[in-house]
Amino acid sequence: MGERGVQRDTSTYNALISVMKAAGKWKLALKLLRRMRSEGIPPDTITFSAAMAACARGGEWRSALLLMGSMRQAGGRPHT
């Protein structure tokens, strides 16, 4: 991203993770979330929601539940 002049921030990663969700690419969505965190970019509720939805769409319910726990540890709250 950065090498192409695209700013790496939470909004950019949210968009990418949402695209992976729509494409049914849950593994790539999780990879982007890990990369985001390793770069020190903080995920927000939208990030976690998109990643959880990608996992759910791929039938990866355990991964989605683990992400919910990670979101809570990061101080986020699921929307009800």
PDB file of N, CA, C and O in Angstrom:
ATOM      1  N   MET A   1       0.825  -1.196   0.000  1.00  0.00           N
ATOM      2  CA  MET A   1       0.000   0.000   0.000  1.00  0.00           C
ATOM      3  C   MET A   1       0.863   1.251   0.000  1.00  0.00           C
ATOM      4  O   MET A   1       0.708   2.104  -0.843  1.00  0.00           O
ATOM      5  N   GLY A   2       1.709   1.366   1.004  1.00  0.00           N
ATOM      6  CA  GLY A   2       2.519   2.561   1.139  1.00  0.00           C
ATOM      7  C   GLY A   2       3.408   2.812  -0.057  1.00  0.00           C
ATOM      8  O   GLY A   2       3.645   3.953  -0.438  1.00  0.00           O
ATOM      9  N   GLU A   3       3.877   1.727  -0.682  1.00  0.00           N
ATOM     10  CA  GLU A   3       4.736   1.884  -1.840  1.00  0.00           C
ATOM     11  C   GLU A   3       3.986   2.431  -3.053  1.00  0.00           C
ATOM     12  O   GLU A   3       4.591   2.904  -3.992  1.00  0.00           O
ATOM     13  N   ARG A   4       2.690   2.403  -3.024  1.00  0.00           N
ATOM     14  CA  ARG A   4       1.876   2.922  -4.124  1.00  0.00           C
ATOM     15  C   ARG A   4       1.245   4.264  -3.795  1.00  0.00           C
ATOM     16  O   ARG A   4       0.364   4.732  -4.489  1.00  0.00           O
ATOM     17  N   GLY A   5       1.681   4.845  -2.703  1.00  0.00           N
ATOM     18  CA  GLY A   5       1.178   6.156  -2.325  1.00  0.00           C
ATOM     19  C   GLY A   5      -0.131   6.136  -1.553  1.00  0.00           C
ATOM     20  O   GLY A   5      -0.718   7.173  -1.315  1.00  0.00           O
ATOM     21  N   VAL A   6      -0.584   4.956  -1.151  1.00  0.00           N
ATOM     22  CA  VAL A   6      -1.810   4.846  -0.372  1.00  0.00           C
ATOM     23  C   VAL A   6      -1.441   4.893   1.100  1.00  0.00           C
ATOM     24  O   VAL A   6      -0.593   4.133   1.562  1.00  0.00           O
ATOM     25  N   GLN A   7      -2.065   5.783   1.830  1.00  0.00           N
ATOM     26  CA  GLN A   7      -1.785   5.928   3.251  1.00  0.00           C
ATOM     27  C   GLN A   7      -2.311   4.729   4.019  1.00  0.00           C
ATOM     28  O   GLN A   7      -3.464   4.323   3.849  1.00  0.00           O
ATOM     29  N   ARG A   8      -1.468   4.162   4.862  1.00  0.00           N
ATOM     30  CA  ARG A   8      -1.881   3.036   5.695  1.00  0.00           C
ATOM     31  C   ARG A   8      -2.482   3.580   6.982  1.00  0.00           C
ATOM     32  O   ARG A   8      -1.790   4.173   7.800  1.00  0.00           O
ATOM     33  N   ASP A   9      -3.775   3.385   7.135  1.00  0.00           N
ATOM     34  CA  ASP A   9      -4.454   3.791   8.353  1.00  0.00           C
ATOM     35  C   ASP A   9      -5.636   2.862   8.584  1.00  0.00           C
ATOM     36  O   ASP A   9      -5.892   1.949   7.798  1.00  0.00           O
ATOM     37  N   THR A  10      -6.343   3.095   9.659  1.00  0.00           N
ATOM     38  CA  THR A  10      -7.463   2.225  10.011  1.00  0.00           C
ATOM     39  C   THR A  10      -8.518   2.187   8.914  1.00  0.00           C
ATOM     40  O   THR A  10      -9.010   1.115   8.560  1.00  0.00           O
ATOM     41  N   SER A  11      -8.832   3.327   8.339  1.00  0.00           N
ATOM     42  CA  SER A  11      -9.867   3.378   7.289  1.00  0.00           C
ATOM     43  C   SER A  11      -9.467   2.570   6.059  1.00  0.00           C
ATOM     44  O   SER A  11     -10.298   1.871   5.475  1.00  0.00           O
ATOM     45  N   THR A  12      -8.206   2.656   5.679  1.00  0.00           N
ATOM     46  CA  THR A  12      -7.729   1.904   4.519  1.00  0.00           C
ATOM     47  C   THR A  12      -7.830   0.411   4.776  1.00  0.00           C
ATOM     48  O   THR A  12      -8.320  -0.352   3.939  1.00  0.00           O
ATOM     49  N   TYR A  13      -7.367  -0.011   5.950  1.00  0.00           N
ATOM     50  CA  TYR A  13      -7.454  -1.430   6.275  1.00  0.00           C
ATOM     51  C   TYR A  13      -8.901  -1.882   6.406  1.00  0.00           C
ATOM     52  O   TYR A  13      -9.246  -2.995   6.003  1.00  0.00           O
ATOM     53  N   ASN A  14      -9.769  -1.045   6.944  1.00  0.00           N
ATOM     54  CA  ASN A  14     -11.189  -1.403   7.027  1.00  0.00           C
ATOM     55  C   ASN A  14     -11.760  -1.675   5.641  1.00  0.00           C
ATOM     56  O   ASN A  14     -12.514  -2.629   5.448  1.00  0.00           O
ATOM     57  N   ALA A  15     -11.409  -0.821   4.684  1.00  0.00           N
ATOM     58  CA  ALA A  15     -11.892  -1.007   3.315  1.00  0.00           C
ATOM     59  C   ALA A  15     -11.376  -2.318   2.736  1.00  0.00           C
ATOM     60  O   ALA A  15     -12.138  -3.087   2.124  1.00  0.00           O
ATOM     61  N   LEU A  16     -10.092  -2.600   2.927  1.00  0.00           N
ATOM     62  CA  LEU A  16      -9.513  -3.837   2.405  1.00  0.00           C
ATOM     63  C   LEU A  16     -10.137  -5.074   3.033  1.00  0.00           C
ATOM     64  O   LEU A  16     -10.459  -6.047   2.339  1.00  0.00           O
ATOM     65  N   ILE A  17     -10.315  -5.049   4.345  1.00  0.00           N
ATOM     66  CA  ILE A  17     -10.904  -6.200   5.037  1.00  0.00           C
ATOM     67  C   ILE A  17     -12.355  -6.392   4.601  1.00  0.00           C
ATOM     68  O   ILE A  17     -12.815  -7.523   4.405  1.00  0.00           O
ATOM     69  N   SER A  18     -13.064  -5.302   4.369  1.00  0.00           N
ATOM     70  CA  SER A  18     -14.447  -5.399   3.885  1.00  0.00           C
ATOM     71  C   SER A  18     -14.505  -6.003   2.482  1.00  0.00           C
ATOM     72  O   SER A  18     -15.419  -6.779   2.177  1.00  0.00           O
ATOM     73  N   VAL A  19     -13.548  -5.671   1.648  1.00  0.00           N
ATOM     74  CA  VAL A  19     -13.481  -6.265   0.299  1.00  0.00           C
ATOM     75  C   VAL A  19     -13.226  -7.767   0.408  1.00  0.00           C
ATOM     76  O   VAL A  19     -13.837  -8.568  -0.302  1.00  0.00           O
ATOM     77  N   MET A  20     -12.335  -8.151   1.319  1.00  0.00           N
ATOM     78  CA  MET A  20     -12.062  -9.578   1.510  1.00  0.00           C
ATOM     79  C   MET A  20     -13.309 -10.299   2.015  1.00  0.00           C
ATOM     80  O   MET A  20     -13.592 -11.425   1.608  1.00  0.00           O
ATOM     81  N   LYS A  21     -14.062  -9.634   2.881  1.00  0.00           N
ATOM     82  CA  LYS A  21     -15.325 -10.210   3.370  1.00  0.00           C
ATOM     83  C   LYS A  21     -16.274 -10.448   2.198  1.00  0.00           C
ATOM     84  O   LYS A  21     -16.820 -11.538   2.046  1.00  0.00           O
ATOM     85  N   ALA A  22     -16.434  -9.444   1.345  1.00  0.00           N
ATOM     86  CA  ALA A  22     -17.351  -9.556   0.209  1.00  0.00           C
ATOM     87  C   ALA A  22     -16.908 -10.637  -0.780  1.00  0.00           C
ATOM     88  O   ALA A  22     -17.742 -11.280  -1.414  1.00  0.00           O
ATOM     89  N   ALA A  23     -15.599 -10.835  -0.865  1.00  0.00           N
ATOM     90  CA  ALA A  23     -15.055 -11.827  -1.795  1.00  0.00           C
ATOM     91  C   ALA A  23     -14.994 -13.229  -1.186  1.00  0.00           C
ATOM     92  O   ALA A  23     -14.621 -14.186  -1.859  1.00  0.00           O
ATOM     93  N   GLY A  24     -15.362 -13.339   0.094  1.00  0.00           N
ATOM     94  CA  GLY A  24     -15.320 -14.639   0.752  1.00  0.00           C
ATOM     95  C   GLY A  24     -13.917 -15.091   1.102  1.00  0.00           C
ATOM     96  O   GLY A  24     -13.663 -16.285   1.247  1.00  0.00           O
ATOM     97  N   LYS A  25     -13.006 -14.170   1.252  1.00  0.00           N
ATOM     98  CA  LYS A  25     -11.596 -14.473   1.523  1.00  0.00           C
ATOM     99  C   LYS A  25     -11.273 -14.228   3.004  1.00  0.00           C
ATOM    100  O   LYS A  25     -10.551 -13.312   3.359  1.00  0.00           O
ATOM    101  N   TRP A  26     -11.801 -15.059   3.882  1.00  0.00           N
ATOM    102  CA  TRP A  26     -11.639 -14.841   5.309  1.00  0.00           C
ATOM    103  C   TRP A  26     -10.189 -14.944   5.749  1.00  0.00           C
ATOM    104  O   TRP A  26      -9.758 -14.212   6.628  1.00  0.00           O
ATOM    105  N   LYS A  27      -9.415 -15.851   5.141  1.00  0.00           N
ATOM    106  CA  LYS A  27      -8.007 -15.980   5.523  1.00  0.00           C
ATOM    107  C   LYS A  27      -7.239 -14.691   5.214  1.00  0.00           C
ATOM    108  O   LYS A  27      -6.402 -14.257   6.007  1.00  0.00           O
ATOM    109  N   LEU A  28      -7.509 -14.091   4.065  1.00  0.00           N
ATOM    110  CA  LEU A  28      -6.851 -12.830   3.722  1.00  0.00           C
ATOM    111  C   LEU A  28      -7.302 -11.697   4.639  1.00  0.00           C
ATOM    112  O   LEU A  28      -6.515 -10.818   4.985  1.00  0.00           O
ATOM    113  N   ALA A  29      -8.568 -11.722   5.031  1.00  0.00           N
ATOM    114  CA  ALA A  29      -9.063 -10.707   5.961  1.00  0.00           C
ATOM    115  C   ALA A  29      -8.298 -10.778   7.283  1.00  0.00           C
ATOM    116  O   ALA A  29      -7.867  -9.757   7.822  1.00  0.00           O
ATOM    117  N   LEU A  30      -8.089 -12.005   7.794  1.00  0.00           N
ATOM    118  CA  LEU A  30      -7.348 -12.166   9.040  1.00  0.00           C
ATOM    119  C   LEU A  30      -5.881 -11.797   8.872  1.00  0.00           C
ATOM    120  O   LEU A  30      -5.270 -11.210   9.769  1.00  0.00           O
ATOM    121  N   LYS A  31      -5.330 -12.107   7.714  1.00  0.00           N
ATOM    122  CA  LYS A  31      -3.936 -11.736   7.443  1.00  0.00           C
ATOM    123  C   LYS A  31      -3.776 -10.211   7.448  1.00  0.00           C
ATOM    124  O   LYS A  31      -2.805  -9.680   7.999  1.00  0.00           O
ATOM    125  N   LEU A  32      -4.730  -9.514   6.849  1.00  0.00           N
ATOM    126  CA  LEU A  32      -4.684  -8.049   6.855  1.00  0.00           C
ATOM    127  C   LEU A  32      -4.814  -7.491   8.267  1.00  0.00           C
ATOM    128  O   LEU A  32      -4.133  -6.529   8.630  1.00  0.00           O
ATOM    129  N   LEU A  33      -5.672  -8.094   9.072  1.00  0.00           N
ATOM    130  CA  LEU A  33      -5.824  -7.648  10.460  1.00  0.00           C
ATOM    131  C   LEU A  33      -4.513  -7.830  11.228  1.00  0.00           C
ATOM    132  O   LEU A  33      -4.085  -6.933  11.959  1.00  0.00           O
ATOM    133  N   ARG A  34      -3.860  -8.975  11.040  1.00  0.00           N
ATOM    134  CA  ARG A  34      -2.565  -9.203  11.706  1.00  0.00           C
ATOM    135  C   ARG A  34      -1.521  -8.195  11.217  1.00  0.00           C
ATOM    136  O   ARG A  34      -0.764  -7.645  12.024  1.00  0.00           O
ATOM    137  N   ARG A  35      -1.496  -7.948   9.924  1.00  0.00           N
ATOM    138  CA  ARG A  35      -0.527  -6.992   9.362  1.00  0.00           C
ATOM    139  C   ARG A  35      -0.767  -5.586   9.926  1.00  0.00           C
ATOM    140  O   ARG A  35       0.165  -4.884  10.302  1.00  0.00           O
ATOM    141  N   MET A  36      -2.012  -5.220   9.980  1.00  0.00           N
ATOM    142  CA  MET A  36      -2.396  -3.914  10.514  1.00  0.00           C
ATOM    143  C   MET A  36      -1.868  -3.742  11.930  1.00  0.00           C
ATOM    144  O   MET A  36      -1.242  -2.730  12.262  1.00  0.00           O
ATOM    145  N   ARG A  37      -2.100  -4.742  12.749  1.00  0.00           N
ATOM    146  CA  ARG A  37      -1.666  -4.676  14.144  1.00  0.00           C
ATOM    147  C   ARG A  37      -0.142  -4.662  14.249  1.00  0.00           C
ATOM    148  O   ARG A  37       0.414  -3.957  15.086  1.00  0.00           O
ATOM    149  N   SER A  38       0.535  -5.440  13.392  1.00  0.00           N
ATOM    150  CA  SER A  38       1.997  -5.483  13.438  1.00  0.00           C
ATOM    151  C   SER A  38       2.610  -4.146  13.022  1.00  0.00           C
ATOM    152  O   SER A  38       3.726  -3.823  13.422  1.00  0.00           O
ATOM    153  N   GLU A  39       1.873  -3.372  12.244  1.00  0.00           N
ATOM    154  CA  GLU A  39       2.337  -2.048  11.821  1.00  0.00           C
ATOM    155  C   GLU A  39       1.963  -0.964  12.836  1.00  0.00           C
ATOM    156  O   GLU A  39       2.251   0.204  12.624  1.00  0.00           O
ATOM    157  N   GLY A  40       1.308  -1.372  13.916  1.00  0.00           N
ATOM    158  CA  GLY A  40       0.941  -0.413  14.949  1.00  0.00           C
ATOM    159  C   GLY A  40      -0.288   0.418  14.619  1.00  0.00           C
ATOM    160  O   GLY A  40      -0.544   1.441  15.245  1.00  0.00           O
ATOM    161  N   ILE A  41      -1.072  -0.038  13.648  1.00  0.00           N
ATOM    162  CA  ILE A  41      -2.303   0.662  13.270  1.00  0.00           C
ATOM    163  C   ILE A  41      -3.438   0.046  14.077  1.00  0.00           C
ATOM    164  O   ILE A  41      -3.692  -1.156  13.991  1.00  0.00           O
ATOM    165  N   PRO A  42      -4.131   0.855  14.873  1.00  0.00           N
ATOM    166  CA  PRO A  42      -5.152   0.288  15.756  1.00  0.00           C
ATOM    167  C   PRO A  42      -6.442  -0.082  15.026  1.00  0.00           C
ATOM    168  O   PRO A  42      -7.016   0.740  14.314  1.00  0.00           O
ATOM    169  N   PRO A  43      -6.887  -1.327  15.192  1.00  0.00           N
ATOM    170  CA  PRO A  43      -8.185  -1.699  14.630  1.00  0.00           C
ATOM    171  C   PRO A  43      -9.299  -1.072  15.458  1.00  0.00           C
ATOM    172  O   PRO A  43      -9.129  -0.807  16.651  1.00  0.00           O
ATOM    173  N   ASP A  44     -10.425  -0.817  14.820  1.00  0.00           N
ATOM    174  CA  ASP A  44     -11.583  -0.295  15.537  1.00  0.00           C
ATOM    175  C   ASP A  44     -12.731  -1.291  15.430  1.00  0.00           C
ATOM    176  O   ASP A  44     -12.557  -2.403  14.922  1.00  0.00           O
ATOM    177  N   THR A  45     -13.887  -0.901  15.902  1.00  0.00           N
ATOM    178  CA  THR A  45     -15.048  -1.800  15.878  1.00  0.00           C
ATOM    179  C   THR A  45     -15.403  -2.204  14.456  1.00  0.00           C
ATOM    180  O   THR A  45     -15.777  -3.356  14.206  1.00  0.00           O
ATOM    181  N   ILE A  46     -15.258  -1.291  13.508  1.00  0.00           N
ATOM    182  CA  ILE A  46     -15.551  -1.605  12.103  1.00  0.00           C
ATOM    183  C   ILE A  46     -14.591  -2.672  11.593  1.00  0.00           C
ATOM    184  O   ILE A  46     -14.996  -3.602  10.892  1.00  0.00           O
ATOM    185  N   THR A  47     -13.322  -2.549  11.949  1.00  0.00           N
ATOM    186  CA  THR A  47     -12.320  -3.531  11.539  1.00  0.00           C
ATOM    187  C   THR A  47     -12.704  -4.919  12.032  1.00  0.00           C
ATOM    188  O   THR A  47     -12.742  -5.883  11.253  1.00  0.00           O
ATOM    189  N   PHE A  48     -12.953  -5.013  13.327  1.00  0.00           N
ATOM    190  CA  PHE A  48     -13.291  -6.307  13.910  1.00  0.00           C
ATOM    191  C   PHE A  48     -14.599  -6.854  13.338  1.00  0.00           C
ATOM    192  O   PHE A  48     -14.707  -8.053  13.057  1.00  0.00           O
ATOM    193  N   SER A  49     -15.580  -5.996  13.142  1.00  0.00           N
ATOM    194  CA  SER A  49     -16.869  -6.449  12.595  1.00  0.00           C
ATOM    195  C   SER A  49     -16.697  -7.015  11.191  1.00  0.00           C
ATOM    196  O   SER A  49     -17.277  -8.060  10.865  1.00  0.00           O
ATOM    197  N   ALA A  50     -15.911  -6.346  10.371  1.00  0.00           N
ATOM    198  CA  ALA A  50     -15.683  -6.827   9.001  1.00  0.00           C
ATOM    199  C   ALA A  50     -14.927  -8.153   9.016  1.00  0.00           C
ATOM    200  O   ALA A  50     -15.260  -9.082   8.263  1.00  0.00           O
ATOM    201  N   ALA A  51     -13.923  -8.270   9.878  1.00  0.00           N
ATOM    202  CA  ALA A  51     -13.153  -9.508   9.964  1.00  0.00           C
ATOM    203  C   ALA A  51     -14.025 -10.655  10.492  1.00  0.00           C
ATOM    204  O   ALA A  51     -13.957 -11.780   9.985  1.00  0.00           O
ATOM    205  N   MET A  52     -14.854 -10.362  11.498  1.00  0.00           N
ATOM    206  CA  MET A  52     -15.756 -11.390  12.026  1.00  0.00           C
ATOM    207  C   MET A  52     -16.759 -11.827  10.964  1.00  0.00           C
ATOM    208  O   MET A  52     -17.044 -13.019  10.818  1.00  0.00           O
ATOM    209  N   ALA A  53     -17.275 -10.877  10.204  1.00  0.00           N
ATOM    210  CA  ALA A  53     -18.231 -11.210   9.148  1.00  0.00           C
ATOM    211  C   ALA A  53     -17.568 -12.048   8.057  1.00  0.00           C
ATOM    212  O   ALA A  53     -18.190 -12.963   7.505  1.00  0.00           O
ATOM    213  N   ALA A  54     -16.307 -11.752   7.751  1.00  0.00           N
ATOM    214  CA  ALA A  54     -15.575 -12.543   6.757  1.00  0.00           C
ATOM    215  C   ALA A  54     -15.433 -13.981   7.246  1.00  0.00           C
ATOM    216  O   ALA A  54     -15.643 -14.930   6.473  1.00  0.00           O
ATOM    217  N   CYS A  55     -15.098 -14.140   8.521  1.00  0.00           N
ATOM    218  CA  CYS A  55     -14.977 -15.484   9.087  1.00  0.00           C
ATOM    219  C   CYS A  55     -16.322 -16.207   9.082  1.00  0.00           C
ATOM    220  O   CYS A  55     -16.400 -17.386   8.709  1.00  0.00           O
ATOM    221  N   ALA A  56     -17.354 -15.518   9.488  1.00  0.00           N
ATOM    222  CA  ALA A  56     -18.685 -16.121   9.518  1.00  0.00           C
ATOM    223  C   ALA A  56     -19.117 -16.560   8.129  1.00  0.00           C
ATOM    224  O   ALA A  56     -19.655 -17.656   7.955  1.00  0.00           O
ATOM    225  N   ARG A  57     -18.842 -15.730   7.147  1.00  0.00           N
ATOM    226  CA  ARG A  57     -19.207 -16.063   5.767  1.00  0.00           C
ATOM    227  C   ARG A  57     -18.467 -17.313   5.296  1.00  0.00           C
ATOM    228  O   ARG A  57     -18.995 -18.101   4.520  1.00  0.00           O
ATOM    229  N   GLY A  58     -17.253 -17.489   5.783  1.00  0.00           N
ATOM    230  CA  GLY A  58     -16.469 -18.665   5.421  1.00  0.00           C
ATOM    231  C   GLY A  58     -16.724 -19.869   6.307  1.00  0.00           C
ATOM    232  O   GLY A  58     -16.042 -20.884   6.185  1.00  0.00           O
ATOM    233  N   GLY A  59     -17.691 -19.755   7.218  1.00  0.00           N
ATOM    234  CA  GLY A  59     -18.014 -20.862   8.107  1.00  0.00           C
ATOM    235  C   GLY A  59     -17.026 -21.018   9.246  1.00  0.00           C
ATOM    236  O   GLY A  59     -17.021 -22.044   9.928  1.00  0.00           O
ATOM    237  N   GLU A  60     -16.218 -20.016   9.477  1.00  0.00           N
ATOM    238  CA  GLU A  60     -15.200 -20.052  10.530  1.00  0.00           C
ATOM    239  C   GLU A  60     -15.716 -19.364  11.792  1.00  0.00           C
ATOM    240  O   GLU A  60     -15.224 -18.321  12.211  1.00  0.00           O
ATOM    241  N   TRP A  61     -16.710 -19.988  12.414  1.00  0.00           N
ATOM    242  CA  TRP A  61     -17.356 -19.380  13.573  1.00  0.00           C
ATOM    243  C   TRP A  61     -16.423 -19.276  14.769  1.00  0.00           C
ATOM    244  O   TRP A  61     -16.476 -18.297  15.520  1.00  0.00           O
ATOM    245  N   ARG A  62     -15.555 -20.259  14.940  1.00  0.00           N
ATOM    246  CA  ARG A  62     -14.618 -20.184  16.065  1.00  0.00           C
ATOM    247  C   ARG A  62     -13.697 -18.983  15.926  1.00  0.00           C
ATOM    248  O   ARG A  62     -13.427 -18.271  16.895  1.00  0.00           O
ATOM    249  N   SER A  63     -13.217 -18.764  14.712  1.00  0.00           N
ATOM    250  CA  SER A  63     -12.350 -17.598  14.473  1.00  0.00           C
ATOM    251  C   SER A  63     -13.108 -16.309  14.741  1.00  0.00           C
ATOM    252  O   SER A  63     -12.559 -15.359  15.311  1.00  0.00           O
ATOM    253  N   ALA A  64     -14.366 -16.272  14.326  1.00  0.00           N
ATOM    254  CA  ALA A  64     -15.181 -15.074  14.555  1.00  0.00           C
ATOM    255  C   ALA A  64     -15.354 -14.819  16.051  1.00  0.00           C
ATOM    256  O   ALA A  64     -15.237 -13.674  16.513  1.00  0.00           O
ATOM    257  N   LEU A  65     -15.584 -15.872  16.823  1.00  0.00           N
ATOM    258  CA  LEU A  65     -15.741 -15.712  18.271  1.00  0.00           C
ATOM    259  C   LEU A  65     -14.432 -15.287  18.933  1.00  0.00           C
ATOM    260  O   LEU A  65     -14.443 -14.476  19.867  1.00  0.00           O
ATOM    261  N   LEU A  66     -13.319 -15.813  18.454  1.00  0.00           N
ATOM    262  CA  LEU A  66     -12.018 -15.396  18.984  1.00  0.00           C
ATOM    263  C   LEU A  66     -11.782 -13.917  18.712  1.00  0.00           C
ATOM    264  O   LEU A  66     -11.242 -13.195  19.556  1.00  0.00           O
ATOM    265  N   LEU A  67     -12.196 -13.458  17.533  1.00  0.00           N
ATOM    266  CA  LEU A  67     -12.051 -12.040  17.201  1.00  0.00           C
ATOM    267  C   LEU A  67     -12.904 -11.171  18.123  1.00  0.00           C
ATOM    268  O   LEU A  67     -12.495 -10.069  18.487  1.00  0.00           O
ATOM    269  N   MET A  68     -14.076 -11.672  18.488  1.00  0.00           N
ATOM    270  CA  MET A  68     -14.924 -10.903  19.400  1.00  0.00           C
ATOM    271  C   MET A  68     -14.205 -10.713  20.736  1.00  0.00           C
ATOM    272  O   MET A  68     -14.215  -9.627  21.313  1.00  0.00           O
ATOM    273  N   GLY A  69     -13.544 -11.761  21.201  1.00  0.00           N
ATOM    274  CA  GLY A  69     -12.767 -11.647  22.421  1.00  0.00           C
ATOM    275  C   GLY A  69     -11.621 -10.664  22.274  1.00  0.00           C
ATOM    276  O   GLY A  69     -11.359  -9.855  23.169  1.00  0.00           O
ATOM    277  N   SER A  70     -10.946 -10.697  21.132  1.00  0.00           N
ATOM    278  CA  SER A  70      -9.850  -9.754  20.863  1.00  0.00           C
ATOM    279  C   SER A  70     -10.356  -8.321  20.836  1.00  0.00           C
ATOM    280  O   SER A  70      -9.697  -7.408  21.332  1.00  0.00           O
ATOM    281  N   MET A  71     -11.533  -8.140  20.260  1.00  0.00           N
ATOM    282  CA  MET A  71     -12.109  -6.798  20.188  1.00  0.00           C
ATOM    283  C   MET A  71     -12.391  -6.277  21.596  1.00  0.00           C
ATOM    284  O   MET A  71     -12.094  -5.125  21.911  1.00  0.00           O
ATOM    285  N   ARG A  72     -12.931  -7.122  22.436  1.00  0.00           N
ATOM    286  CA  ARG A  72     -13.225  -6.698  23.809  1.00  0.00           C
ATOM    287  C   ARG A  72     -11.943  -6.361  24.563  1.00  0.00           C
ATOM    288  O   ARG A  72     -11.897  -5.400  25.314  1.00  0.00           O
ATOM    289  N   GLN A  73     -10.890  -7.160  24.348  1.00  0.00           N
ATOM    290  CA  GLN A  73      -9.611  -6.876  25.003  1.00  0.00           C
ATOM    291  C   GLN A  73      -9.023  -5.553  24.523  1.00  0.00           C
ATOM    292  O   GLN A  73      -8.333  -4.873  25.277  1.00  0.00           O
ATOM    293  N   ALA A  74      -9.294  -5.216  23.278  1.00  0.00           N
ATOM    294  CA  ALA A  74      -8.787  -3.955  22.715  1.00  0.00           C
ATOM    295  C   ALA A  74      -9.656  -2.761  23.122  1.00  0.00           C
ATOM    296  O   ALA A  74      -9.381  -1.640  22.739  1.00  0.00           O
ATOM    297  N   GLY A  75     -10.723  -3.037  23.878  1.00  0.00           N
ATOM    298  CA  GLY A  75     -11.571  -1.950  24.363  1.00  0.00           C
ATOM    299  C   GLY A  75     -12.788  -1.684  23.493  1.00  0.00           C
ATOM    300  O   GLY A  75     -13.533  -0.742  23.748  1.00  0.00           O
ATOM    301  N   GLY A  76     -12.990  -2.508  22.477  1.00  0.00           N
ATOM    302  CA  GLY A  76     -14.150  -2.318  21.605  1.00  0.00           C
ATOM    303  C   GLY A  76     -15.365  -3.045  22.138  1.00  0.00           C
ATOM    304  O   GLY A  76     -15.264  -3.921  23.007  1.00  0.00           O
ATOM    305  N   ARG A  77     -16.519  -2.642  21.642  1.00  0.00           N
ATOM    306  CA  ARG A  77     -17.777  -3.291  22.030  1.00  0.00           C
ATOM    307  C   ARG A  77     -18.536  -3.652  20.776  1.00  0.00           C
ATOM    308  O   ARG A  77     -18.627  -2.844  19.847  1.00  0.00           O
ATOM    309  N   PRO A  78     -19.098  -4.851  20.729  1.00  0.00           N
ATOM    310  CA  PRO A  78     -19.931  -5.204  19.577  1.00  0.00           C
ATOM    311  C   PRO A  78     -21.190  -4.369  19.547  1.00  0.00           C
ATOM    312  O   PRO A  78     -21.725  -3.985  20.593  1.00  0.00           O
ATOM    313  N   HIS A  79     -21.648  -4.048  18.350  1.00  0.00           N
ATOM    314  CA  HIS A  79     -22.909  -3.303  18.212  1.00  0.00           C
ATOM    315  C   HIS A  79     -24.049  -4.276  18.393  1.00  0.00           C
ATOM    316  O   HIS A  79     -24.033  -5.370  17.887  1.00  0.00           O
ATOM    317  N   THR A  80     -25.040  -3.850  19.143  1.00  0.00           N
ATOM    318  CA  THR A  80     -26.208  -4.718  19.360  1.00  0.00           C
ATOM    319  C   THR A  80     -27.443  -4.070  18.806  1.00  0.00           C
ATOM    320  O   THR A  80     -27.503  -2.910  18.537  1.00  0.00           O
TER     321      THR A  80
END
